[in-house]
Amino acid sequence: MKAMRIHAFGDAPCLDEVEAPRPAPGRTIVEMHAATVGHIDRTVWEGRFLHHPPMPYIPGVEAAGVVRSSGRFAIGERVWLRGCGLGIRSDGTWSELIGAPDEAIGRLPDAVSMALGSAFFSPCTSAWVALHEVARVQVGERVLVTGATGAVGSVTVQLALAMGLRVHAVVRDAAQAARLPVGADAVLAEHMATSDTDLAVDALIDTVGGALLPAMLRSVAPGGRAVLVGYTAGQAVSLDLPELLQRDVVLLPLNMLRREAAGRAAVPQLLERLSDGRLCLEVTRFPLHEAAAALAWITQRGHRGRAVLAPSA
Ligand SMILES: NC(=O)c1ccc[n+]([C@@H]2O[C@H](COP(=O)([O-])OP(=O)(O)OC[C@H]3O[C@@H](n4cnc5c(N)ncnc54)[C@H](OP(=O)(O)O)[C@@H]3O)[C@@H](O)[C@H]2O)c1
């Protein structure tokens, strides 16, 4: 079978002929129909993650497909895959057939496409856990969401609006503001960075980090919470400690690998919302052999949603 493999950190993935996974107790073999390319795959590929599978390895932490062999799932069943070290500690999902522990697999409703089934887990569960488990938002509160056009940010905005929260969504320009869901208040990033906008929100869900973070923290009310999700705008932050202490904002990192159980617990209601259209996430398809293009695409400003690989024809 064919799989994309990494032979050295940062090198372009190669389309290799590799041995197909063999049936084994407790493991399911899935014919891949879609495999996501996300920021975590990039971090592992660059050699910046705490763990990586032995070289050469097949990347990919998420996918969707059809069961070909299993002791737990019916043959032909539509499923999604994520977790149990896929693409992090062992070979991942960027291959025609995926062998995975049964625990990494869940049933995918017919109404959810393979591409969406592959892509939903990280952005949807991260947004859910950030809001409910980490920020512990309450009805009536106000939230500020950065990177509101991104995969995690856009889902956070939708879930927060559905809870009846007042949502301030940080975007780059007016064109992006026009694409926000009805009910979200747009805030321009440049305005936040250069003026003293004191929105005094109860919670910040920050997906961009970097130099923008200190400005965003100034918009949190004293005693409020700031959930640190990502760093698309920069990995390093300089904080004025006297200012932070006076503002008394609680900084709360999100680690979805540690909180995977909470994410999995939210999956049924997230898939229900994706099935009936209450929740939306854009996906862009690339052929499996163009994984390098997908890895580059997700770093481009203005790209929308998730990149998924489909088996090459
Ligand atoms: N902590 C966890 O467990 C966890 C879980 C999931 C994701 N993450 C992280 O969360 C982050 C967001 O993930 P995602 O999938 O939502 O990413 P994404 O879809 O690529 O979205 C990135 C967002 O960041 C914005 N952005 C990019 N560069 C920026 C800059 N220089 N200044 C301001 N805004 C900038 C983009 O705005 P434009 O539209 O203007 O480009 C977009 O809104 C990533 O760092 C990812 O690794 C962490």
Short mmCIF file of C-alpha atoms and ligand atoms in Angstrom, two decimals:
data_model
loop_
_atom_site.label_atom_id
_atom_site.label_comp_id
_atom_site.label_asym_id
_atom_site.label_seq_id
_atom_site.Cartn_x
_atom_site.Cartn_y
_atom_site.Cartn_z
CA MET A 1 0.00 0.00 0.00
CA LYS A 2 1.03 3.65 -0.40
CA ALA A 3 1.74 6.04 2.47
CA MET A 4 3.33 9.44 2.91
CA ARG A 5 6.42 9.15 5.12
CA ILE A 6 8.84 11.56 6.75
CA HIS A 7 12.48 10.45 6.51
CA ALA A 8 14.04 13.47 8.30
CA PHE A 9 12.58 16.41 10.25
CA GLY A 10 11.50 19.20 7.94
CA ASP A 11 12.09 17.20 4.73
CA ALA A 12 9.22 16.95 2.25
CA PRO A 13 7.05 13.87 2.89
CA CYS A 14 7.64 11.04 0.35
CA LEU A 15 5.02 8.77 -1.18
CA ASP A 16 6.43 5.32 -0.25
CA GLU A 17 5.32 1.73 -0.81
CA VAL A 18 5.01 0.27 2.71
CA GLU A 19 3.77 -2.95 4.29
CA ALA A 20 0.01 -2.97 4.97
CA PRO A 21 -1.11 -3.23 8.62
CA ARG A 22 -1.97 -6.78 9.74
CA PRO A 23 -5.09 -7.74 11.72
CA ALA A 24 -4.35 -8.06 15.46
CA PRO A 25 -6.45 -8.35 18.64
CA GLY A 26 -7.64 -4.94 19.87
CA ARG A 27 -6.77 -3.26 16.58
CA THR A 28 -8.94 -2.08 13.70
CA ILE A 29 -7.83 -1.62 10.11
CA VAL A 30 -9.45 1.32 8.32
CA GLU A 31 -9.39 2.20 4.62
CA MET A 32 -8.53 5.90 4.72
CA HIS A 33 -10.93 8.25 2.88
CA ALA A 34 -9.68 11.51 4.41
CA ALA A 35 -6.71 12.35 6.66
CA THR A 36 -6.23 15.76 8.23
CA VAL A 37 -3.12 17.91 7.98
CA GLY A 38 -3.05 20.17 11.04
CA HIS A 39 -0.69 22.35 13.04
CA ILE A 40 0.20 19.46 15.36
CA ASP A 41 1.38 17.42 12.33
CA ARG A 42 3.60 20.35 11.36
CA THR A 43 5.04 20.60 14.88
CA VAL A 44 5.90 16.87 14.92
CA TRP A 45 7.29 17.09 11.36
CA GLU A 46 9.55 20.02 12.35
CA GLY A 47 10.91 17.99 15.29
CA ARG A 48 9.48 20.50 17.80
CA PHE A 49 7.07 18.09 19.54
CA LEU A 50 7.90 16.26 22.76
CA HIS A 51 7.49 12.90 21.02
CA HIS A 52 7.69 11.57 17.49
CA PRO A 53 7.40 8.10 15.98
CA PRO A 54 10.64 6.35 14.95
CA MET A 55 11.96 7.50 11.53
CA PRO A 56 10.85 7.06 8.85
CA TYR A 57 7.30 7.62 10.08
CA ILE A 58 3.80 8.10 8.65
CA PRO A 59 2.39 11.40 9.99
CA GLY A 60 -1.24 12.25 10.70
CA VAL A 61 -3.13 12.38 13.99
CA GLU A 62 -6.66 12.28 12.54
CA ALA A 63 -8.60 10.59 9.74
CA ALA A 64 -11.91 9.13 8.63
CA GLY A 65 -12.64 6.03 6.60
CA VAL A 66 -14.30 2.65 6.35
CA VAL A 67 -13.55 -0.39 8.56
CA ARG A 68 -11.82 -3.25 6.71
CA SER A 69 -10.97 -5.54 9.66
CA SER A 70 -11.92 -5.31 13.33
CA GLY A 71 -13.03 -7.25 16.39
CA ARG A 72 -15.10 -4.29 17.62
CA PHE A 73 -16.52 -2.51 14.54
CA ALA A 74 -18.58 -3.89 11.66
CA ILE A 75 -16.84 -4.28 8.31
CA GLY A 76 -17.84 -1.33 6.11
CA GLU A 77 -18.71 0.91 9.07
CA ARG A 78 -17.89 4.64 8.65
CA VAL A 79 -15.52 5.78 11.40
CA TRP A 80 -13.27 8.64 12.57
CA LEU A 81 -9.82 8.11 14.13
CA ARG A 82 -7.84 10.16 16.64
CA GLY A 83 -5.61 9.63 19.67
CA CYS A 84 -3.77 6.68 21.28
CA GLY A 85 -0.50 8.17 19.97
CA LEU A 86 -1.47 8.02 16.25
CA GLY A 87 1.02 10.20 14.34
CA ILE A 88 2.79 11.14 17.58
CA ARG A 89 4.16 7.94 19.14
CA SER A 90 3.37 5.54 16.29
CA ASP A 91 2.65 5.71 12.58
CA GLY A 92 -0.30 7.96 11.75
CA THR A 93 -3.06 8.36 9.22
CA TRP A 94 -1.51 9.59 5.96
CA SER A 95 -1.74 6.15 4.31
CA GLU A 96 -4.19 4.12 2.25
CA LEU A 97 -4.79 1.71 5.16
CA ILE A 98 -4.52 2.68 8.84
CA GLY A 99 -3.99 0.15 11.64
CA ALA A 100 -5.13 1.69 14.94
CA PRO A 101 -6.10 0.64 18.48
CA ASP A 102 -9.89 0.15 18.76
CA GLU A 103 -9.95 2.95 21.38
CA ALA A 104 -8.79 5.52 18.81
CA ILE A 105 -11.90 4.96 16.69
CA GLY A 106 -15.48 6.28 16.81
CA ARG A 107 -18.55 5.85 14.63
CA LEU A 108 -19.19 8.59 12.06
CA PRO A 109 -22.82 9.55 11.30
CA ASP A 110 -23.87 9.27 7.63
CA ALA A 111 -24.70 12.99 7.55
CA VAL A 112 -21.06 13.96 8.26
CA SER A 113 -18.77 13.78 5.22
CA MET A 114 -15.51 11.83 5.40
CA ALA A 115 -13.53 15.09 5.06
CA LEU A 116 -15.39 16.71 7.94
CA GLY A 117 -15.26 13.46 9.94
CA SER A 118 -11.50 13.55 9.60
CA ALA A 119 -11.13 17.22 10.47
CA PHE A 120 -13.65 17.93 13.22
CA PHE A 121 -12.00 16.43 16.31
CA SER A 122 -9.20 18.87 17.06
CA PRO A 123 -10.93 22.21 16.39
CA CYS A 124 -14.34 21.21 17.75
CA THR A 125 -13.22 19.45 20.93
CA SER A 126 -10.53 22.11 21.61
CA ALA A 127 -13.14 24.87 21.36
CA TRP A 128 -15.59 22.91 23.52
CA VAL A 129 -13.05 22.07 26.24
CA ALA A 130 -11.59 25.62 26.21
CA LEU A 131 -15.04 27.09 26.83
CA HIS A 132 -16.60 24.52 29.15
CA GLU A 133 -13.75 22.83 31.01
CA VAL A 134 -10.98 25.43 31.15
CA ALA A 135 -12.65 28.87 31.02
CA ARG A 136 -15.82 27.39 32.57
CA VAL A 137 -17.92 30.10 30.91
CA GLN A 138 -21.36 30.81 32.32
CA VAL A 139 -24.51 32.02 30.58
CA GLY A 140 -24.52 35.82 30.52
CA GLU A 141 -20.73 36.18 30.34
CA ARG A 142 -18.77 37.98 27.65
CA VAL A 143 -15.94 36.28 25.76
CA LEU A 144 -13.19 37.56 23.48
CA VAL A 145 -12.01 35.09 20.81
CA THR A 146 -8.79 35.70 18.86
CA GLY A 147 -8.05 34.05 15.50
CA ALA A 148 -11.82 34.01 15.05
CA THR A 149 -11.48 33.07 11.37
CA GLY A 150 -9.30 30.04 12.20
CA ALA A 151 -10.53 26.48 12.66
CA VAL A 152 -10.48 26.54 16.49
CA GLY A 153 -11.49 30.21 16.70
CA SER A 154 -14.45 29.94 14.33
CA VAL A 155 -15.83 26.90 16.17
CA THR A 156 -15.31 28.68 19.51
CA VAL A 157 -17.32 31.65 18.21
CA GLN A 158 -20.15 29.38 17.03
CA LEU A 159 -20.31 27.37 20.28
CA ALA A 160 -20.17 30.51 22.44
CA LEU A 161 -22.99 32.14 20.45
CA ALA A 162 -25.06 28.96 20.75
CA MET A 163 -24.66 29.20 24.54
CA GLY A 164 -26.07 32.74 24.43
CA LEU A 165 -22.76 34.38 25.36
CA ARG A 166 -21.85 37.84 24.09
CA VAL A 167 -18.96 37.19 21.68
CA HIS A 168 -16.26 39.65 20.59
CA ALA A 169 -14.37 38.10 17.67
CA VAL A 170 -10.91 39.40 16.73
CA VAL A 171 -10.31 39.49 12.95
CA ARG A 172 -7.75 41.05 10.61
CA ASP A 173 -9.98 43.30 8.46
CA ALA A 174 -13.50 44.29 7.43
CA ALA A 175 -13.72 41.51 4.82
CA GLN A 176 -13.14 38.91 7.55
CA ALA A 177 -15.57 40.70 9.85
CA ALA A 178 -18.29 40.35 7.19
CA ARG A 179 -17.86 36.55 7.25
CA LEU A 180 -18.40 36.17 10.99
CA PRO A 181 -21.56 34.36 12.14
CA VAL A 182 -24.58 36.55 12.89
CA GLY A 183 -24.44 37.79 16.47
CA ALA A 184 -20.64 38.02 16.83
CA ASP A 185 -19.19 41.52 17.36
CA ALA A 186 -16.10 42.02 15.20
CA VAL A 187 -13.00 43.63 16.71
CA LEU A 188 -10.10 44.51 14.39
CA ALA A 189 -6.76 43.05 15.57
CA GLU A 190 -4.89 46.23 14.64
CA HIS A 191 -7.27 48.31 16.75
CA MET A 192 -6.76 45.99 19.73
CA ALA A 193 -2.98 46.18 19.38
CA THR A 194 -2.72 49.96 19.08
CA SER A 195 -5.43 51.44 21.30
CA ASP A 196 -6.60 51.03 24.85
CA THR A 197 -9.71 48.95 24.16
CA ASP A 198 -10.96 47.93 27.56
CA LEU A 199 -13.73 45.50 26.71
CA ALA A 200 -13.56 43.99 30.24
CA VAL A 201 -14.63 40.55 29.03
CA ASP A 202 -15.05 37.67 31.49
CA ALA A 203 -12.97 35.24 29.43
CA LEU A 204 -10.43 35.35 26.60
CA ILE A 205 -9.97 32.31 24.34
CA ASP A 206 -6.66 33.06 22.61
CA THR A 207 -5.64 30.97 19.61
CA VAL A 208 -2.90 33.27 18.23
CA GLY A 209 -0.48 34.09 21.10
CA GLY A 210 2.69 36.05 20.21
CA ALA A 211 2.87 39.82 20.40
CA LEU A 212 -0.92 40.19 20.33
CA LEU A 213 -1.48 38.37 23.61
CA PRO A 214 -0.50 41.19 26.03
CA ALA A 215 -2.93 43.56 24.25
CA MET A 216 -5.69 40.95 24.43
CA LEU A 217 -5.09 40.42 28.17
CA ARG A 218 -5.78 44.15 28.72
CA SER A 219 -9.34 43.47 27.53
CA VAL A 220 -10.05 40.93 30.28
CA ALA A 221 -11.81 42.17 33.41
CA PRO A 222 -9.93 41.85 36.72
CA GLY A 223 -10.36 38.30 37.98
CA GLY A 224 -11.23 37.11 34.46
CA ARG A 225 -9.79 34.05 32.73
CA ALA A 226 -7.54 33.76 29.67
CA VAL A 227 -7.29 30.36 27.97
CA LEU A 228 -4.05 29.99 25.98
CA VAL A 229 -4.80 27.68 23.06
CA GLY A 230 -2.29 28.38 20.32
CA TYR A 231 0.51 30.48 18.88
CA THR A 232 -0.12 31.13 15.18
CA ALA A 233 1.03 34.76 15.68
CA GLY A 234 4.19 33.80 17.59
CA GLN A 235 5.57 31.33 20.08
CA ALA A 236 7.16 33.79 22.52
CA VAL A 237 5.34 36.32 24.70
CA SER A 238 6.69 39.16 26.82
CA LEU A 239 4.41 40.02 29.73
CA ASP A 240 4.62 43.06 31.99
CA LEU A 241 4.34 41.29 35.34
CA PRO A 242 3.36 44.33 37.47
CA GLU A 243 0.57 45.04 34.97
CA LEU A 244 -0.55 41.38 34.91
CA LEU A 245 -0.61 41.17 38.70
CA GLN A 246 -2.65 44.37 38.96
CA ARG A 247 -5.08 43.12 36.33
CA ASP A 248 -5.28 39.77 38.14
CA VAL A 249 -6.12 37.72 35.03
CA VAL A 250 -5.89 33.93 35.42
CA LEU A 251 -3.74 32.37 32.66
CA LEU A 252 -4.94 28.87 31.77
CA PRO A 253 -3.09 26.75 29.18
CA LEU A 254 -5.10 24.26 27.12
CA ASN A 255 -3.47 20.86 26.53
CA MET A 256 -5.82 18.73 24.45
CA LEU A 257 -3.59 15.67 24.62
CA ARG A 258 -4.00 15.66 28.40
CA ARG A 259 -7.67 16.56 28.10
CA GLU A 260 -8.46 14.09 25.31
CA ALA A 261 -10.99 12.21 27.46
CA ALA A 262 -13.00 15.41 27.95
CA GLY A 263 -12.81 16.01 24.20
CA ARG A 264 -14.03 12.50 23.41
CA ALA A 265 -16.91 12.90 25.86
CA ALA A 266 -18.09 15.94 23.87
CA VAL A 267 -17.91 14.18 20.49
CA PRO A 268 -21.55 12.90 20.32
CA GLN A 269 -23.05 16.36 20.74
CA LEU A 270 -20.47 17.93 18.42
CA LEU A 271 -21.19 15.36 15.67
CA GLU A 272 -24.93 15.97 16.16
CA ARG A 273 -24.40 19.71 15.58
CA LEU A 274 -22.17 19.06 12.56
CA SER A 275 -24.80 16.64 11.17
CA ASP A 276 -27.66 19.15 11.31
CA GLY A 277 -25.60 22.19 10.30
CA ARG A 278 -25.69 24.05 13.62
CA LEU A 279 -21.89 23.82 13.58
CA CYS A 280 -19.78 24.45 10.45
CA LEU A 281 -16.13 23.88 9.63
CA GLU A 282 -14.63 24.41 6.19
CA VAL A 283 -12.39 21.72 4.67
CA THR A 284 -10.07 21.88 1.66
CA ARG A 285 -9.01 18.64 -0.03
CA PHE A 286 -5.52 17.74 -1.30
CA PRO A 287 -4.44 14.45 -2.91
CA LEU A 288 -2.41 12.24 -0.52
CA HIS A 289 0.78 12.75 -2.51
CA GLU A 290 0.44 16.55 -2.13
CA ALA A 291 0.83 16.48 1.67
CA ALA A 292 3.71 18.96 1.40
CA ALA A 293 1.39 21.50 -0.25
CA ALA A 294 -1.16 20.98 2.53
CA LEU A 295 1.54 21.50 5.20
CA ALA A 296 2.43 24.81 3.54
CA TRP A 297 -1.22 25.85 2.98
CA ILE A 298 -2.13 25.71 6.68
CA THR A 299 0.54 28.33 7.48
CA GLN A 300 -0.76 30.83 4.91
CA ARG A 301 -2.63 33.85 6.27
CA GLY A 302 -6.23 33.86 5.11
CA HIS A 303 -6.60 30.10 4.54
CA ARG A 304 -9.92 28.80 5.85
CA GLY A 305 -10.63 25.67 7.90
CA ARG A 306 -8.79 22.40 7.73
CA ALA A 307 -6.70 20.67 5.07
CA VAL A 308 -7.51 17.00 4.44
CA LEU A 309 -5.71 14.47 2.27
CA ALA A 310 -7.68 12.07 0.10
CA PRO A 311 -6.14 8.86 -1.33
CA SER A 312 -4.45 9.62 -4.64
CA ALA A 313 -6.28 8.29 -7.70
N1 LIG B 1 -3.55 23.69 22.96
C1 LIG B 1 -4.08 22.70 22.25
O1 LIG B 1 -4.29 21.58 22.72
C2 LIG B 1 -4.46 23.01 20.83
C3 LIG B 1 -5.48 22.31 20.18
C4 LIG B 1 -5.83 22.69 18.87
C5 LIG B 1 -5.13 23.72 18.25
N2 LIG B 1 -4.11 24.35 18.92
C6 LIG B 1 -3.39 25.48 18.33
O2 LIG B 1 -4.31 26.54 18.14
C7 LIG B 1 -3.81 27.40 17.11
C8 LIG B 1 -4.95 27.69 16.13
O3 LIG B 1 -5.27 26.50 15.44
P1 LIG B 1 -6.26 26.56 14.21
O4 LIG B 1 -6.41 25.18 13.73
O5 LIG B 1 -7.46 27.36 14.55
O6 LIG B 1 -5.37 27.40 13.18
P2 LIG B 1 -5.83 28.05 11.80
O7 LIG B 1 -7.08 27.44 11.31
O8 LIG B 1 -4.61 28.03 10.95
O9 LIG B 1 -6.19 29.56 12.19
C9 LIG B 1 -5.19 30.46 12.53
C10 LIG B 1 -5.82 31.78 12.98
O10 LIG B 1 -4.76 32.60 13.47
C11 LIG B 1 -4.78 33.83 12.76
N3 LIG B 1 -3.40 34.28 12.59
C12 LIG B 1 -2.41 33.63 11.92
N4 LIG B 1 -1.28 34.37 11.99
C13 LIG B 1 -1.58 35.48 12.68
C14 LIG B 1 -0.84 36.64 13.06
N5 LIG B 1 0.46 36.78 12.73
N6 LIG B 1 -1.48 37.61 13.75
C15 LIG B 1 -2.80 37.47 14.07
N7 LIG B 1 -3.55 36.41 13.75
C16 LIG B 1 -2.94 35.42 13.06
C17 LIG B 1 -5.43 33.53 11.43
O11 LIG B 1 -5.97 34.74 10.91
P3 LIG B 1 -6.07 35.03 9.31
O12 LIG B 1 -7.41 34.52 8.91
O13 LIG B 1 -5.98 36.49 9.22
O14 LIG B 1 -4.97 34.30 8.64
C18 LIG B 1 -6.51 32.53 11.85
O15 LIG B 1 -7.63 33.20 12.36
C19 LIG B 1 -2.60 26.68 16.51
O16 LIG B 1 -1.43 27.25 17.07
C20 LIG B 1 -2.76 25.24 16.98
O17 LIG B 1 -1.52 24.58 17.08
C21 LIG B 1 -3.78 24.01 20.19
#
